[in-house]
Short mmCIF file of C-alpha atoms in Angstrom, two decimals:
data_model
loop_
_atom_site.label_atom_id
_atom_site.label_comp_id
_atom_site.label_asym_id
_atom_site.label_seq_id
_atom_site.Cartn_x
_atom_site.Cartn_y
_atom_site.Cartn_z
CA UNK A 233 80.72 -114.71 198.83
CA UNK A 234 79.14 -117.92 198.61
CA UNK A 235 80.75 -120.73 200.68
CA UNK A 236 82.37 -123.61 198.30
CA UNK A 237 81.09 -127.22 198.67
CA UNK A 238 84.57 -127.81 200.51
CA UNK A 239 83.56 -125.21 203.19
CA UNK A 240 80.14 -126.43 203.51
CA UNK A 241 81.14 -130.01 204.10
CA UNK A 242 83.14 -128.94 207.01
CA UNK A 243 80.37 -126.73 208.20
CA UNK A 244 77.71 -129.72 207.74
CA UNK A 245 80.41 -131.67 210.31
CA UNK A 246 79.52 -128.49 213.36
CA UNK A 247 75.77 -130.21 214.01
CA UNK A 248 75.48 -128.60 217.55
CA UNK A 249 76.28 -124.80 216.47
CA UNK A 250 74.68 -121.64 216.14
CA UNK A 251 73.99 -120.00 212.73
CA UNK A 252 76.74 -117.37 214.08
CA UNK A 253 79.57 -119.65 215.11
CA UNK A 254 79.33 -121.35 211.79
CA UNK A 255 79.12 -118.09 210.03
CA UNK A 256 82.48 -116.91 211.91
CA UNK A 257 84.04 -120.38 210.58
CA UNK A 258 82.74 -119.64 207.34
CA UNK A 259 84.04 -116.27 207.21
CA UNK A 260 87.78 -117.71 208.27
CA UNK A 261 87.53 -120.78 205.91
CA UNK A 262 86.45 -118.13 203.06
CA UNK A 263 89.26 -115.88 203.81
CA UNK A 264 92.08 -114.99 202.11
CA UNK A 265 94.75 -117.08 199.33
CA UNK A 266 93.38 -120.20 200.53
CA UNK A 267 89.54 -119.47 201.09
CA UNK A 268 87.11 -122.03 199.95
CA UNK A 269 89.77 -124.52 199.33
CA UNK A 270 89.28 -125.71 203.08
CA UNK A 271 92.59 -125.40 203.99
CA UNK A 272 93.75 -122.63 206.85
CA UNK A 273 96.53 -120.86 207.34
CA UNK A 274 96.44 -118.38 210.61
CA UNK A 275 98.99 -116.01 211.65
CA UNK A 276 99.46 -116.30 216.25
CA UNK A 277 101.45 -113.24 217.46
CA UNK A 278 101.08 -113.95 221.34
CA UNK A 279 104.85 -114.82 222.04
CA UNK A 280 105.40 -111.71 223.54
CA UNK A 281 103.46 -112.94 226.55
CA UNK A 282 105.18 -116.45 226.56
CA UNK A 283 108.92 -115.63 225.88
CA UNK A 284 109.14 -111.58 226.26
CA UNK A 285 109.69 -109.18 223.75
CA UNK A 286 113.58 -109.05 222.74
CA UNK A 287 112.92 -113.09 222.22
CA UNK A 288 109.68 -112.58 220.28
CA UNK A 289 110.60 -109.01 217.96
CA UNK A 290 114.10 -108.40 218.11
CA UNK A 291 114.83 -110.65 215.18
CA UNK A 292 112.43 -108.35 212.97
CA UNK A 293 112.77 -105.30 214.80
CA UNK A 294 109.35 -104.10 212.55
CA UNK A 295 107.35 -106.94 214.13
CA UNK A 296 107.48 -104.91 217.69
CA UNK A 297 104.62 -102.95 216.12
CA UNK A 298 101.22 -104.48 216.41
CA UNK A 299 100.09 -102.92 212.97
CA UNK A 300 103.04 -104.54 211.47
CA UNK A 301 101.61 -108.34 212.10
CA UNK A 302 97.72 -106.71 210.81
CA UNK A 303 99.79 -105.70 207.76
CA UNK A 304 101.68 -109.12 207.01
CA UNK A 305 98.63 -111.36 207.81
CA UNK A 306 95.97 -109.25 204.94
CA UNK A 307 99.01 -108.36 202.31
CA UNK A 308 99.79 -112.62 202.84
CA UNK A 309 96.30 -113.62 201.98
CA UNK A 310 95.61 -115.85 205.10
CA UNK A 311 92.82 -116.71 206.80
CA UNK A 312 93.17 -115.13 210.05
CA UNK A 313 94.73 -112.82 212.71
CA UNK A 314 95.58 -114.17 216.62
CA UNK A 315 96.82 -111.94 219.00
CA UNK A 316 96.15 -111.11 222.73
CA UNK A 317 93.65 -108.76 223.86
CA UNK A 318 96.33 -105.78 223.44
CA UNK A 319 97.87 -106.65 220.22
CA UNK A 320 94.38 -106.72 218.86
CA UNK A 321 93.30 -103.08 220.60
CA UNK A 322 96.12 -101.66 218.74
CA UNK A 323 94.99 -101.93 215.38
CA UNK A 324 91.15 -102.86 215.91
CA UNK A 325 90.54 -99.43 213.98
CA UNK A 326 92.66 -99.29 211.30
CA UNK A 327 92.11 -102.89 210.45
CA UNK A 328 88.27 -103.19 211.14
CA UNK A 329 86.90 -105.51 208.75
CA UNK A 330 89.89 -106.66 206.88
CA UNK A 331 91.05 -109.89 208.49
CA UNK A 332 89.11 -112.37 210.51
CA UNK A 333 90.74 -112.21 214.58
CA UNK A 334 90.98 -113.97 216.87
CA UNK A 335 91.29 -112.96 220.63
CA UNK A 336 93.77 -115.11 222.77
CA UNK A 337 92.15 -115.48 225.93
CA UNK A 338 94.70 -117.09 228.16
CA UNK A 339 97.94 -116.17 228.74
CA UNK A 340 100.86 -117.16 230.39
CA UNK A 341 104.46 -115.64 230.52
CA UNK A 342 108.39 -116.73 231.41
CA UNK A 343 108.58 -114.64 234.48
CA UNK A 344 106.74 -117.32 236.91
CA UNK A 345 108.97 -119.67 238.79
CA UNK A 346 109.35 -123.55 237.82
CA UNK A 347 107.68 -124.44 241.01
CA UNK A 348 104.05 -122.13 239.94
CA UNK A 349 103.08 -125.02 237.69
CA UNK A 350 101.54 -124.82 234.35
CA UNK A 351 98.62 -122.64 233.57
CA UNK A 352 97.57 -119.56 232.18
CA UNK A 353 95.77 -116.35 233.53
CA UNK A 354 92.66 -115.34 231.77
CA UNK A 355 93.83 -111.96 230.15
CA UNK A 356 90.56 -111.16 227.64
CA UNK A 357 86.40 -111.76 227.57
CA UNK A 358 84.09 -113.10 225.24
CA UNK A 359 83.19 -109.32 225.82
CA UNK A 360 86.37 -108.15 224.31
CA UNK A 361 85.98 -110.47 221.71
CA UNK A 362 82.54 -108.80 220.45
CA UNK A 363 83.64 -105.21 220.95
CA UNK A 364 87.28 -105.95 218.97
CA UNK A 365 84.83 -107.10 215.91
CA UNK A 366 86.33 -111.41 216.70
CA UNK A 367 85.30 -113.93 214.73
CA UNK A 368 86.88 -116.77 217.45
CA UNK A 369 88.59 -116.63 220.91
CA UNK A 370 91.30 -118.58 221.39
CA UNK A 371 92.46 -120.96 225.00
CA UNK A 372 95.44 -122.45 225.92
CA UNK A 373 94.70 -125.61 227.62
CA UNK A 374 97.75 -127.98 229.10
CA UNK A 375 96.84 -131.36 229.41
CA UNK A 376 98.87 -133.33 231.83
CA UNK A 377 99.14 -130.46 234.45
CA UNK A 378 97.94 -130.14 238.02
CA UNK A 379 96.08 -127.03 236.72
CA UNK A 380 94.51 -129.02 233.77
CA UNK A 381 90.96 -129.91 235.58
CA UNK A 382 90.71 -125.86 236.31
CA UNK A 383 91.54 -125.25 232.74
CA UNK A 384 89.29 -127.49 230.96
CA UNK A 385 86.40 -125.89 233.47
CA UNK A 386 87.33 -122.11 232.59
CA UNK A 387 87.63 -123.15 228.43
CA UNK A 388 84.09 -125.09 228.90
CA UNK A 389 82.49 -122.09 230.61
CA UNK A 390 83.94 -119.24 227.96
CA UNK A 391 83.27 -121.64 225.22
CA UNK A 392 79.45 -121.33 226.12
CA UNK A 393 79.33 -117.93 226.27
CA UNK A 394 81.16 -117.79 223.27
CA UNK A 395 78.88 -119.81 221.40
CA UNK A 396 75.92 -118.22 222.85
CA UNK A 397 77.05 -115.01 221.49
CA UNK A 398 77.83 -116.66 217.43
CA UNK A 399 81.66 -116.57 218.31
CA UNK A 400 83.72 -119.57 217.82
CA UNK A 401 86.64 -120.98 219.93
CA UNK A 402 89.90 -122.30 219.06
CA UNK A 403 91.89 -124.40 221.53
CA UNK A 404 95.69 -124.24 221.57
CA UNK A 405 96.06 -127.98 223.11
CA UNK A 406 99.59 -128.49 224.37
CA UNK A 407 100.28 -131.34 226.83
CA UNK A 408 102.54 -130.30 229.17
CA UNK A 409 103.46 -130.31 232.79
CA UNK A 410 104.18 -132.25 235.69
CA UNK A 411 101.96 -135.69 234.48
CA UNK A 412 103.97 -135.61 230.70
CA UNK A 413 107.88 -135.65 230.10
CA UNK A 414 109.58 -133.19 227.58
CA UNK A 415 109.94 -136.02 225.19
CA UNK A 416 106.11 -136.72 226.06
CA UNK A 417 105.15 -133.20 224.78
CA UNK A 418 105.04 -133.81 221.39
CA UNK A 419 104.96 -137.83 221.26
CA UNK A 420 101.99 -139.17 219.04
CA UNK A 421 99.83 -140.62 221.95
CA UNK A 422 99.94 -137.50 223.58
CA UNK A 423 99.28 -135.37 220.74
CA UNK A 424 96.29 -137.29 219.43
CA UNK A 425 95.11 -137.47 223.51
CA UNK A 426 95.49 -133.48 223.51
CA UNK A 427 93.26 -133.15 220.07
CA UNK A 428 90.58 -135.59 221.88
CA UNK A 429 90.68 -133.10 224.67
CA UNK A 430 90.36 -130.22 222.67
CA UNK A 431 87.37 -131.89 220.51
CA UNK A 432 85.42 -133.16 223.93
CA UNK A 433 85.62 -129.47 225.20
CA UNK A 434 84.29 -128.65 222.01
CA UNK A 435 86.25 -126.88 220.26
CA UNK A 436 85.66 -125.73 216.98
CA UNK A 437 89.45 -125.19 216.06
CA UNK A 438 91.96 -127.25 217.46
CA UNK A 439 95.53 -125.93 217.14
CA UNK A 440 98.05 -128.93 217.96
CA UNK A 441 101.66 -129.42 217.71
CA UNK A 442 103.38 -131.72 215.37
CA UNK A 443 104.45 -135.12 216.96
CA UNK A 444 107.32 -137.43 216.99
CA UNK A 445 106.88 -141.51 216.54
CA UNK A 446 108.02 -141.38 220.53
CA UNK A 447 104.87 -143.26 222.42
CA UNK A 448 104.84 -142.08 226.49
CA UNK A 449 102.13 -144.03 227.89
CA UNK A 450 102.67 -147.48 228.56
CA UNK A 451 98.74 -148.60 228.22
CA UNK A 452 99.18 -146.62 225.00
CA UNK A 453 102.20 -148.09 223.41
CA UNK A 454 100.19 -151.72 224.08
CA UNK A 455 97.41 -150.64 221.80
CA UNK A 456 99.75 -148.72 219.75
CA UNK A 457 101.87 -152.21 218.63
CA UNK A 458 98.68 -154.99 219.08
CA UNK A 459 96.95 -152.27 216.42
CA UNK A 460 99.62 -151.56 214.17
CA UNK A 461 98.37 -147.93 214.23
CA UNK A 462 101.21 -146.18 211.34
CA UNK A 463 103.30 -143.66 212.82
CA UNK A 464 106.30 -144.19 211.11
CA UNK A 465 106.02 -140.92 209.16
CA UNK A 466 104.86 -137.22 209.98
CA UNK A 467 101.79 -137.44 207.62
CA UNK A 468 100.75 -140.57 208.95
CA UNK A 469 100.92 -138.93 212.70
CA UNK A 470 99.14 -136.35 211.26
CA UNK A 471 96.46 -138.41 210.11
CA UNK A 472 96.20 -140.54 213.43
CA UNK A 473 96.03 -137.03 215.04
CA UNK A 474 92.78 -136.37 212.69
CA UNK A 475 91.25 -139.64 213.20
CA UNK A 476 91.24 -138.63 216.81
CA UNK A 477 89.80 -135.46 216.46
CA UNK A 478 86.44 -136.85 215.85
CA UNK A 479 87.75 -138.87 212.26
CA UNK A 480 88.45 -135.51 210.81
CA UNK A 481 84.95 -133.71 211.51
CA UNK A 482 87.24 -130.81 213.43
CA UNK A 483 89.43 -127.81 211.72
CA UNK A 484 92.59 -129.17 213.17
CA UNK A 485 95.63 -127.00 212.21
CA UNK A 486 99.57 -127.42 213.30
CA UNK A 487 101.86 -125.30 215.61
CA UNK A 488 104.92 -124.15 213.45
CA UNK A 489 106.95 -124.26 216.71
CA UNK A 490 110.48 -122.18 217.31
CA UNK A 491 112.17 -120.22 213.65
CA UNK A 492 113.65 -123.02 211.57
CA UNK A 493 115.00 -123.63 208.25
CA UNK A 494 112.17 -122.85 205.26
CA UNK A 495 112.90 -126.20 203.82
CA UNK A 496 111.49 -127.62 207.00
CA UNK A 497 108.54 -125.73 207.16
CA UNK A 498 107.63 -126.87 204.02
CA UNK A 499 107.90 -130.20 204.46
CA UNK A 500 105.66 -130.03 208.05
CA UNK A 501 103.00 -127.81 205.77
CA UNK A 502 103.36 -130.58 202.98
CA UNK A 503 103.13 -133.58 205.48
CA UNK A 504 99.96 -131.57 206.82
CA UNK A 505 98.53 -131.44 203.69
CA UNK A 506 99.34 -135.20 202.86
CA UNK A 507 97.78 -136.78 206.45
CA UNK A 508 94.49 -134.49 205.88
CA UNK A 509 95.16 -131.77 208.30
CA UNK A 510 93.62 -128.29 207.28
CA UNK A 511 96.24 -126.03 207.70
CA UNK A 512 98.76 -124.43 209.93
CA UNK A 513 99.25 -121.90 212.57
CA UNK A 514 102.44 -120.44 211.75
CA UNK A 515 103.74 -117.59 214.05
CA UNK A 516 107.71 -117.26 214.86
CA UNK A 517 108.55 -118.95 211.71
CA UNK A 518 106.67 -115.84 209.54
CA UNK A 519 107.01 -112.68 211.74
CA UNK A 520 110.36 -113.25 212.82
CA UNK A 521 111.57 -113.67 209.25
CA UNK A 522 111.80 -109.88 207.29
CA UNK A 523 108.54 -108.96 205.64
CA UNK A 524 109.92 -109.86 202.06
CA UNK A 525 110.90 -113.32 203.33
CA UNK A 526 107.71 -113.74 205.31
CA UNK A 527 105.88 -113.16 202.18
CA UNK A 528 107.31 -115.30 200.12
CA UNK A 529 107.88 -118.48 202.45
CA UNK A 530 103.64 -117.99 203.15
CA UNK A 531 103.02 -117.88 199.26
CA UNK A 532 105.15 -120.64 198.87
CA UNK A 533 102.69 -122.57 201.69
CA UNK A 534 99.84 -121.22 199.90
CA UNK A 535 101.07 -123.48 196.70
CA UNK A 536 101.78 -126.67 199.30
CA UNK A 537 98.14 -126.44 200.36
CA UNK A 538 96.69 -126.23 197.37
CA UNK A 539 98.76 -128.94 195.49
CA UNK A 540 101.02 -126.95 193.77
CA UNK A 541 104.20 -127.44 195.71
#
């Protein structure tokens, strides 16, 4: 299939890449309900590491199964498939070929105590990646925590194998830890200063969480006010979040965050769509739902991205 103006203008942005790493964006970008449009939408399944399994699956008992999350993302029409390196061994086969993956490479998980700080063990390889068929690996990075230096080294190092190898890399960039408050975690000057991050590391797919107006850094607010910089509304934090993710020359997609109400993941996909974000990243809020309702609430985000909704 022949890549759409839309996907080659976002393509034409990735100046530094190998023909293989923009293939393997091409190939997610072309995927799927939305392909070509250059909007995203990717289904992450790695809460079972984070939160534990009766948190993660027992709302949708199906969704314990790892073919079950293969099934929803292909029969939903998105874009791609993340999952830790386990998730993704359990239906490499049967699935080979029919959704773009991508292997989370990091991993952390609820059992550690408060005092271990925040960081995550390296659980896959850029190895793994290539045998499992990957188009991207994905990284956890936290930005504001004593373990944030070591991160940013491991992500650089993986990242140029990666690349080496014509696989792409999508950072999961969520500020947290003992240098940011819990109100800090998603406030805009943090969020825009994790998507900077994420860009300087060089990502090629930033995944971000949704901010609040809240500002957390006092040198920040200061610009913030003299500047006027508009964050009054989501879209407009979404937008400021773009601008600093190289003035929108970066896929940039959303965290859907803990199960809520449909009627609020609309408007988050619609307020994406409005501040020039390319999609979202939409894991609890699908997989936790039952299939039928899954379905439907991603066709319905489907229509948001492409104008109809």
């Amino acid at each position: 299939m022949r890549a759409t103006k839309a996907v080659q203008k976002i393509l034409s942005h990735y100046e530094g890449e190998t023909p293989g790493v923009k293939a393997n964006l091409c190939r997610m970008l072309m995927e799927g309900r939305l392909g070509g449009t250059g909007r995203m939408i990717i289904l992450p399944v790695d809460q079972g590491f984070e939160h534990g399994p009766a948190r993660t699956y027992a709302p949708n008992p199906a969704s314990y199964d790892p073919h079950y999350h293969f099934r929803l993302a292909i029969d939903a029409g998105l874009n791609a498939y993340a999952a830790p390196l386990g998730m993704l061994e359990a239906g490499a086969d049967s699935f080979a070929g029919q959704i773009p993956t991508i292997l989370k490479v990091n991993s952390a998980n609820s059992l550690m105590s408060g005092t271990a700080g925040k960081n995550q063990a390296i659980t896959g390889s850029v190895d793994d990646a290539l045998r499992l068929g990957c188009s991207a690996i994905g990284f956890t990075i936290y930005p504001g925590s004593d373990a944030a230096l070591e991160m940013y080294e491991e992500i650089s190092a993986m990242r140029a194998e990666a690349a080496a190898r014509g696989i792409a890399t999508v950072i999961w960039s969520y500020p947290r830890g003992e240098a940011v408050t819990k109100d800090g975690e998603t406030a805009i000057d943090v969020c825009a200063y994790g998507a900077q991050i994420a860009a300087l590391l060089g990502a090629h797919i930033i995944k971000i969480k949704l901010s609040t107006d809240h500002l957390m850094l006092p040198e920040a607010r200061t610009v913030y006010e003299a500047q006027k910089i508009d964050v009054a509304t989501q879209a407009a934090r979404v937008r400021h979040c773009m601008e600093a993710s190289f003035a929108g020359r970066r896929i940039v997609v959303f965290s859907g965050g803990a199960i809520k109400g449909e009627d609020g993941v609309y408007d988050d996909a619609r307020a994406i769509r409005d501040g020039g974000g390319h999609g979202s990243i939409i894991g609890r809020n699908s997989f936790q739902r039952s299939r039928p309702e899954a379905l439907a609430m991603l066709t319905k985000l489907v229509e948001i991205y492409k104008g109809r909704a």
